[in-house]
Amino acid sequence: VQLVESGGGMVEPGGSLRLSCEYTGLDYDVYTIGWFRQYPGEEREGVACITSSDDSKYYSDALEGRFTISRDSTKNRVYLQMNSLKPEDAAMYYCGLTTTRLLRAFGSRWYDAPFALWGPGTRVSVSS
């Protein structure tokens, strides 16, 4: 299984970006793909994730509804639409994989589930 992120770039505050996570070699029918971000010197933090079975979506409370995760199974991609970007959204963004069973076990703390198979990441910069 391989995940590859794309779509990062530099935008001004208030702008939008759509990140893409393309996955290949995934033979499982039930899985969860999540977006995480990482600031320099810090650990990854959960942004959003989506399940393959029923498209259940989970978000970080800190996003204030500005981001939307979606999935296109025909293209093997998971997207993260980011609107009203703020300077504090600037980070490396990664997508990772976990099983939906593990995700459900963590409940509201979905971001603590053991995601793995991280892609190389895509950088988001927000600056005027």
Short mmCIF file of N, CA and C in Angstrom, two decimals:
data_model
loop_
_atom_site.label_atom_id
_atom_site.label_comp_id
_atom_site.label_asym_id
_atom_site.label_seq_id
_atom_site.Cartn_x
_atom_site.Cartn_y
_atom_site.Cartn_z
N VAL A 1 0.85 -1.19 0.00
CA VAL A 1 0.00 0.00 0.00
C VAL A 1 0.89 1.24 0.00
N GLN A 2 0.52 2.18 -0.82
CA GLN A 2 1.28 3.44 -0.91
C GLN A 2 0.31 4.61 -0.95
N LEU A 3 0.64 5.63 -0.19
CA LEU A 3 -0.14 6.86 -0.19
C LEU A 3 0.76 8.01 -0.62
N VAL A 4 0.24 8.87 -1.48
CA VAL A 4 1.01 10.01 -1.96
C VAL A 4 0.15 11.25 -1.91
N GLU A 5 0.64 12.28 -1.22
CA GLU A 5 -0.08 13.53 -1.09
C GLU A 5 0.32 14.51 -2.20
N SER A 6 -0.57 15.40 -2.54
CA SER A 6 -0.28 16.47 -3.50
C SER A 6 -1.26 17.62 -3.25
N GLY A 7 -0.99 18.74 -3.91
CA GLY A 7 -1.92 19.87 -3.84
C GLY A 7 -1.51 21.00 -2.93
N GLY A 8 -0.41 20.82 -2.22
CA GLY A 8 0.04 21.89 -1.35
C GLY A 8 0.56 23.07 -2.15
N GLY A 9 0.82 24.16 -1.46
CA GLY A 9 1.34 25.36 -2.10
C GLY A 9 1.28 26.54 -1.16
N MET A 10 1.46 27.71 -1.74
CA MET A 10 1.42 28.93 -0.95
C MET A 10 0.18 29.74 -1.32
N VAL A 11 -0.55 30.16 -0.31
CA VAL A 11 -1.73 30.99 -0.52
C VAL A 11 -1.73 32.12 0.48
N GLU A 12 -2.52 33.13 0.20
CA GLU A 12 -2.68 34.24 1.14
C GLU A 12 -3.73 33.87 2.19
N PRO A 13 -3.68 34.52 3.33
CA PRO A 13 -4.72 34.27 4.34
C PRO A 13 -6.11 34.47 3.74
N GLY A 14 -7.01 33.58 4.07
CA GLY A 14 -8.35 33.61 3.51
C GLY A 14 -8.50 32.79 2.25
N GLY A 15 -7.39 32.33 1.69
CA GLY A 15 -7.44 31.55 0.47
C GLY A 15 -7.82 30.10 0.70
N SER A 16 -7.83 29.33 -0.39
CA SER A 16 -8.24 27.93 -0.34
C SER A 16 -7.23 27.04 -1.06
N LEU A 17 -7.17 25.82 -0.62
CA LEU A 17 -6.39 24.77 -1.30
C LEU A 17 -7.15 23.47 -1.20
N ARG A 18 -6.93 22.60 -2.17
CA ARG A 18 -7.48 21.24 -2.08
C ARG A 18 -6.33 20.26 -2.16
N LEU A 19 -6.12 19.54 -1.08
CA LEU A 19 -5.10 18.52 -1.04
C LEU A 19 -5.69 17.19 -1.53
N SER A 20 -4.82 16.38 -2.11
CA SER A 20 -5.24 15.08 -2.62
C SER A 20 -4.33 14.00 -2.05
N CYS A 21 -4.92 12.89 -1.67
CA CYS A 21 -4.17 11.72 -1.21
C CYS A 21 -4.54 10.56 -2.13
N GLU A 22 -3.58 10.15 -2.94
CA GLU A 22 -3.83 9.02 -3.84
C GLU A 22 -3.30 7.75 -3.19
N TYR A 23 -4.11 6.71 -3.14
CA TYR A 23 -3.67 5.46 -2.54
C TYR A 23 -3.67 4.36 -3.59
N THR A 24 -2.67 3.49 -3.51
CA THR A 24 -2.55 2.37 -4.43
C THR A 24 -2.24 1.10 -3.63
N GLY A 25 -2.61 -0.03 -4.23
CA GLY A 25 -2.32 -1.31 -3.60
C GLY A 25 -3.15 -1.62 -2.39
N LEU A 26 -4.29 -0.95 -2.24
CA LEU A 26 -5.14 -1.16 -1.07
C LEU A 26 -6.18 -2.22 -1.41
N ASP A 27 -6.03 -3.39 -0.80
CA ASP A 27 -6.92 -4.50 -1.11
C ASP A 27 -8.08 -4.63 -0.13
N TYR A 28 -8.04 -3.87 0.95
CA TYR A 28 -9.08 -3.99 1.95
C TYR A 28 -10.32 -3.20 1.51
N ASP A 29 -11.48 -3.68 1.91
CA ASP A 29 -12.71 -2.96 1.61
C ASP A 29 -13.07 -1.96 2.71
N VAL A 30 -12.58 -2.23 3.90
CA VAL A 30 -12.95 -1.38 5.04
C VAL A 30 -11.68 -0.77 5.62
N TYR A 31 -11.56 0.54 5.50
CA TYR A 31 -10.38 1.23 5.96
C TYR A 31 -10.73 2.69 6.22
N THR A 32 -9.82 3.36 6.84
CA THR A 32 -9.98 4.79 7.09
C THR A 32 -8.71 5.51 6.66
N ILE A 33 -8.86 6.58 5.94
CA ILE A 33 -7.72 7.43 5.57
C ILE A 33 -7.88 8.77 6.26
N GLY A 34 -6.81 9.23 6.84
CA GLY A 34 -6.85 10.48 7.58
C GLY A 34 -5.80 11.46 7.12
N TRP A 35 -6.13 12.71 7.31
CA TRP A 35 -5.18 13.80 7.07
C TRP A 35 -4.66 14.30 8.42
N PHE A 36 -3.35 14.44 8.49
CA PHE A 36 -2.68 14.98 9.67
C PHE A 36 -1.77 16.11 9.21
N ARG A 37 -1.40 16.98 10.12
CA ARG A 37 -0.44 18.02 9.80
C ARG A 37 0.63 18.06 10.88
N GLN A 38 1.76 18.57 10.48
CA GLN A 38 2.89 18.59 11.40
C GLN A 38 3.64 19.91 11.28
N TYR A 39 3.82 20.57 12.43
CA TYR A 39 4.61 21.78 12.50
C TYR A 39 6.04 21.40 12.83
N PRO A 40 7.01 22.23 12.46
CA PRO A 40 8.41 21.91 12.75
C PRO A 40 8.64 21.63 14.23
N GLY A 41 9.29 20.51 14.50
CA GLY A 41 9.63 20.16 15.87
C GLY A 41 8.49 19.61 16.69
N GLU A 42 7.33 19.40 16.09
CA GLU A 42 6.18 18.89 16.82
C GLU A 42 5.69 17.58 16.21
N GLU A 43 4.83 16.89 16.94
CA GLU A 43 4.26 15.65 16.44
C GLU A 43 3.09 15.95 15.49
N ARG A 44 2.76 14.97 14.70
CA ARG A 44 1.61 15.12 13.81
C ARG A 44 0.33 15.28 14.63
N GLU A 45 -0.58 16.10 14.12
CA GLU A 45 -1.88 16.24 14.76
C GLU A 45 -2.97 15.96 13.75
N GLY A 46 -4.03 15.33 14.22
CA GLY A 46 -5.12 14.95 13.34
C GLY A 46 -5.89 16.13 12.82
N VAL A 47 -6.22 16.10 11.55
CA VAL A 47 -7.02 17.14 10.92
C VAL A 47 -8.41 16.60 10.59
N ALA A 48 -8.47 15.49 9.85
CA ALA A 48 -9.74 14.89 9.47
C ALA A 48 -9.49 13.48 8.98
N CYS A 49 -10.53 12.65 9.03
CA CYS A 49 -10.42 11.32 8.45
C CYS A 49 -11.79 10.90 7.93
N ILE A 50 -11.77 9.88 7.07
CA ILE A 50 -13.00 9.41 6.43
C ILE A 50 -12.93 7.90 6.31
N THR A 51 -14.06 7.24 6.57
CA THR A 51 -14.11 5.78 6.47
C THR A 51 -14.59 5.36 5.10
N SER A 52 -14.14 4.20 4.66
CA SER A 52 -14.54 3.72 3.34
C SER A 52 -15.92 3.08 3.35
N SER A 53 -16.33 2.53 4.50
CA SER A 53 -17.56 1.76 4.55
C SER A 53 -18.80 2.62 4.40
N ASP A 54 -18.81 3.78 5.07
CA ASP A 54 -20.02 4.61 5.03
C ASP A 54 -19.70 6.10 4.93
N ASP A 55 -18.46 6.43 4.59
CA ASP A 55 -18.04 7.83 4.47
C ASP A 55 -18.28 8.62 5.76
N SER A 56 -18.15 7.98 6.89
CA SER A 56 -18.20 8.74 8.14
C SER A 56 -16.99 9.66 8.19
N LYS A 57 -17.22 10.88 8.66
CA LYS A 57 -16.15 11.87 8.66
C LYS A 57 -15.89 12.35 10.09
N TYR A 58 -14.65 12.54 10.40
CA TYR A 58 -14.24 13.01 11.71
C TYR A 58 -13.30 14.20 11.50
N TYR A 59 -13.47 15.21 12.32
CA TYR A 59 -12.67 16.42 12.18
C TYR A 59 -12.08 16.85 13.52
N SER A 60 -10.98 17.57 13.41
CA SER A 60 -10.43 18.22 14.58
C SER A 60 -11.33 19.39 14.97
N ASP A 61 -11.59 19.53 16.26
CA ASP A 61 -12.43 20.62 16.73
C ASP A 61 -11.82 21.98 16.42
N ALA A 62 -10.51 22.03 16.25
CA ALA A 62 -9.83 23.31 16.05
C ALA A 62 -10.06 23.90 14.66
N LEU A 63 -10.64 23.12 13.76
CA LEU A 63 -10.79 23.59 12.38
C LEU A 63 -11.95 24.57 12.21
N GLU A 64 -12.86 24.59 13.12
CA GLU A 64 -14.00 25.52 13.06
C GLU A 64 -14.79 25.40 11.77
N GLY A 65 -14.84 24.19 11.21
CA GLY A 65 -15.66 23.95 10.03
C GLY A 65 -15.08 24.45 8.73
N ARG A 66 -13.81 24.81 8.72
CA ARG A 66 -13.22 25.37 7.51
C ARG A 66 -12.74 24.32 6.52
N PHE A 67 -12.52 23.10 6.99
CA PHE A 67 -11.99 22.03 6.14
C PHE A 67 -13.07 20.98 5.88
N THR A 68 -13.01 20.35 4.71
CA THR A 68 -13.94 19.28 4.37
C THR A 68 -13.17 18.12 3.75
N ILE A 69 -13.39 16.94 4.27
CA ILE A 69 -12.76 15.75 3.71
C ILE A 69 -13.77 15.01 2.86
N SER A 70 -13.28 14.43 1.77
CA SER A 70 -14.15 13.67 0.88
C SER A 70 -13.35 12.55 0.23
N ARG A 71 -14.08 11.65 -0.42
CA ARG A 71 -13.42 10.48 -0.99
C ARG A 71 -14.00 10.17 -2.36
N ASP A 72 -13.14 9.83 -3.31
CA ASP A 72 -13.57 9.37 -4.63
C ASP A 72 -12.96 7.99 -4.85
N SER A 73 -13.74 6.95 -4.61
CA SER A 73 -13.21 5.59 -4.71
C SER A 73 -12.89 5.21 -6.14
N THR A 74 -13.51 5.88 -7.11
CA THR A 74 -13.22 5.56 -8.52
C THR A 74 -11.83 6.03 -8.92
N LYS A 75 -11.33 7.02 -8.20
CA LYS A 75 -10.00 7.55 -8.50
C LYS A 75 -8.98 7.17 -7.43
N ASN A 76 -9.43 6.41 -6.42
CA ASN A 76 -8.54 6.04 -5.31
C ASN A 76 -7.92 7.29 -4.67
N ARG A 77 -8.75 8.25 -4.38
CA ARG A 77 -8.26 9.49 -3.79
C ARG A 77 -9.14 9.95 -2.63
N VAL A 78 -8.48 10.56 -1.68
CA VAL A 78 -9.16 11.25 -0.58
C VAL A 78 -8.70 12.70 -0.64
N TYR A 79 -9.67 13.61 -0.55
CA TYR A 79 -9.37 15.03 -0.69
C TYR A 79 -9.57 15.76 0.64
N LEU A 80 -8.85 16.85 0.77
CA LEU A 80 -9.05 17.75 1.90
C LEU A 80 -9.20 19.16 1.34
N GLN A 81 -10.42 19.65 1.33
CA GLN A 81 -10.70 21.01 0.88
C GLN A 81 -10.50 21.94 2.07
N MET A 82 -9.60 22.88 1.91
CA MET A 82 -9.27 23.80 2.99
C MET A 82 -9.65 25.21 2.58
N ASN A 83 -10.56 25.81 3.30
CA ASN A 83 -11.03 27.16 3.02
C ASN A 83 -10.67 28.10 4.17
N SER A 84 -10.72 29.39 3.88
CA SER A 84 -10.44 30.42 4.89
C SER A 84 -9.13 30.11 5.63
N LEU A 85 -8.11 29.84 4.87
CA LEU A 85 -6.84 29.43 5.47
C LEU A 85 -6.24 30.55 6.31
N LYS A 86 -5.62 30.14 7.39
CA LYS A 86 -4.98 31.07 8.32
C LYS A 86 -3.49 30.78 8.38
N PRO A 87 -2.70 31.74 8.80
CA PRO A 87 -1.26 31.48 8.90
C PRO A 87 -0.94 30.26 9.77
N GLU A 88 -1.75 29.99 10.78
CA GLU A 88 -1.50 28.83 11.65
C GLU A 88 -1.83 27.49 10.99
N ASP A 89 -2.41 27.53 9.78
CA ASP A 89 -2.64 26.29 9.03
C ASP A 89 -1.40 25.87 8.25
N ALA A 90 -0.41 26.73 8.17
CA ALA A 90 0.81 26.41 7.44
C ALA A 90 1.54 25.26 8.13
N ALA A 91 1.78 24.19 7.40
CA ALA A 91 2.39 22.98 7.97
C ALA A 91 2.64 21.99 6.84
N MET A 92 3.27 20.90 7.19
CA MET A 92 3.33 19.75 6.28
C MET A 92 2.08 18.92 6.53
N TYR A 93 1.44 18.53 5.48
CA TYR A 93 0.22 17.73 5.58
C TYR A 93 0.49 16.33 5.05
N TYR A 94 0.06 15.35 5.82
CA TYR A 94 0.27 13.95 5.48
C TYR A 94 -1.05 13.19 5.50
N CYS A 95 -1.13 12.15 4.68
CA CYS A 95 -2.25 11.25 4.82
C CYS A 95 -1.73 9.89 5.27
N GLY A 96 -2.54 9.22 6.05
CA GLY A 96 -2.18 7.93 6.59
C GLY A 96 -3.39 7.02 6.64
N LEU A 97 -3.15 5.75 6.94
CA LEU A 97 -4.17 4.72 6.87
C LEU A 97 -4.32 4.01 8.21
N THR A 98 -5.55 3.70 8.57
CA THR A 98 -5.79 2.82 9.71
C THR A 98 -7.01 1.98 9.39
N THR A 99 -7.28 1.02 10.23
CA THR A 99 -8.48 0.23 10.02
C THR A 99 -9.66 0.94 10.67
N THR A 100 -10.83 0.76 10.09
CA THR A 100 -12.00 1.41 10.65
C THR A 100 -12.33 0.82 12.03
N ARG A 101 -12.03 -0.44 12.24
CA ARG A 101 -12.27 -1.04 13.56
C ARG A 101 -11.47 -0.31 14.63
N LEU A 102 -10.21 -0.03 14.34
CA LEU A 102 -9.40 0.70 15.31
C LEU A 102 -9.91 2.13 15.48
N LEU A 103 -10.30 2.75 14.37
CA LEU A 103 -10.81 4.11 14.46
C LEU A 103 -11.99 4.19 15.42
N ARG A 104 -12.94 3.25 15.24
CA ARG A 104 -14.15 3.26 16.08
C ARG A 104 -13.78 3.04 17.55
N ALA A 105 -12.74 2.26 17.79
CA ALA A 105 -12.35 1.97 19.17
C ALA A 105 -11.89 3.22 19.89
N PHE A 106 -11.35 4.18 19.16
CA PHE A 106 -10.86 5.41 19.78
C PHE A 106 -11.94 6.48 19.90
N GLY A 107 -13.05 6.31 19.24
CA GLY A 107 -14.17 7.23 19.38
C GLY A 107 -13.81 8.66 19.05
N SER A 108 -14.12 9.57 19.97
CA SER A 108 -13.89 10.99 19.73
C SER A 108 -12.40 11.33 19.65
N ARG A 109 -11.58 10.46 20.16
CA ARG A 109 -10.12 10.67 20.07
C ARG A 109 -9.58 9.88 18.89
N TRP A 110 -10.26 10.01 17.75
CA TRP A 110 -9.90 9.25 16.54
C TRP A 110 -8.44 9.49 16.14
N TYR A 111 -7.95 10.67 16.43
CA TYR A 111 -6.60 11.03 16.01
C TYR A 111 -5.53 10.24 16.76
N ASP A 112 -5.91 9.57 17.83
CA ASP A 112 -4.97 8.73 18.57
C ASP A 112 -4.91 7.31 18.01
N ALA A 113 -5.78 6.99 17.07
CA ALA A 113 -5.74 5.66 16.45
C ALA A 113 -4.41 5.51 15.71
N PRO A 114 -3.91 4.27 15.61
CA PRO A 114 -2.60 4.05 14.99
C PRO A 114 -2.64 4.14 13.47
N PHE A 115 -2.52 5.35 12.93
CA PHE A 115 -2.40 5.52 11.50
C PHE A 115 -0.97 5.18 11.08
N ALA A 116 -0.83 4.67 9.86
CA ALA A 116 0.48 4.27 9.37
C ALA A 116 0.54 4.46 7.86
N LEU A 117 1.64 4.02 7.27
CA LEU A 117 1.85 4.09 5.82
C LEU A 117 1.77 5.53 5.32
N TRP A 118 2.38 6.42 6.05
CA TRP A 118 2.35 7.84 5.70
C TRP A 118 3.00 8.10 4.35
N GLY A 119 2.41 9.06 3.61
CA GLY A 119 3.03 9.51 2.38
C GLY A 119 4.15 10.48 2.69
N PRO A 120 4.82 11.00 1.66
CA PRO A 120 5.93 11.93 1.87
C PRO A 120 5.48 13.32 2.33
N GLY A 121 4.19 13.62 2.19
CA GLY A 121 3.68 14.89 2.66
C GLY A 121 3.64 15.95 1.57
N THR A 122 2.84 16.98 1.83
CA THR A 122 2.77 18.13 0.94
C THR A 122 2.72 19.39 1.81
N ARG A 123 3.46 20.39 1.41
CA ARG A 123 3.62 21.58 2.27
C ARG A 123 2.57 22.63 1.94
N VAL A 124 1.98 23.16 2.97
CA VAL A 124 1.02 24.27 2.84
C VAL A 124 1.62 25.49 3.51
N SER A 125 1.69 26.58 2.77
CA SER A 125 2.20 27.85 3.30
C SER A 125 1.10 28.89 3.18
N VAL A 126 0.91 29.67 4.22
CA VAL A 126 -0.12 30.71 4.22
C VAL A 126 0.55 32.00 4.66
N SER A 127 0.63 32.92 3.72
CA SER A 127 1.34 34.16 4.02
C SER A 127 0.90 35.25 3.06
N SER A 128 0.88 36.47 3.57
CA SER A 128 0.56 37.60 2.71
C SER A 128 1.84 38.23 2.16
#
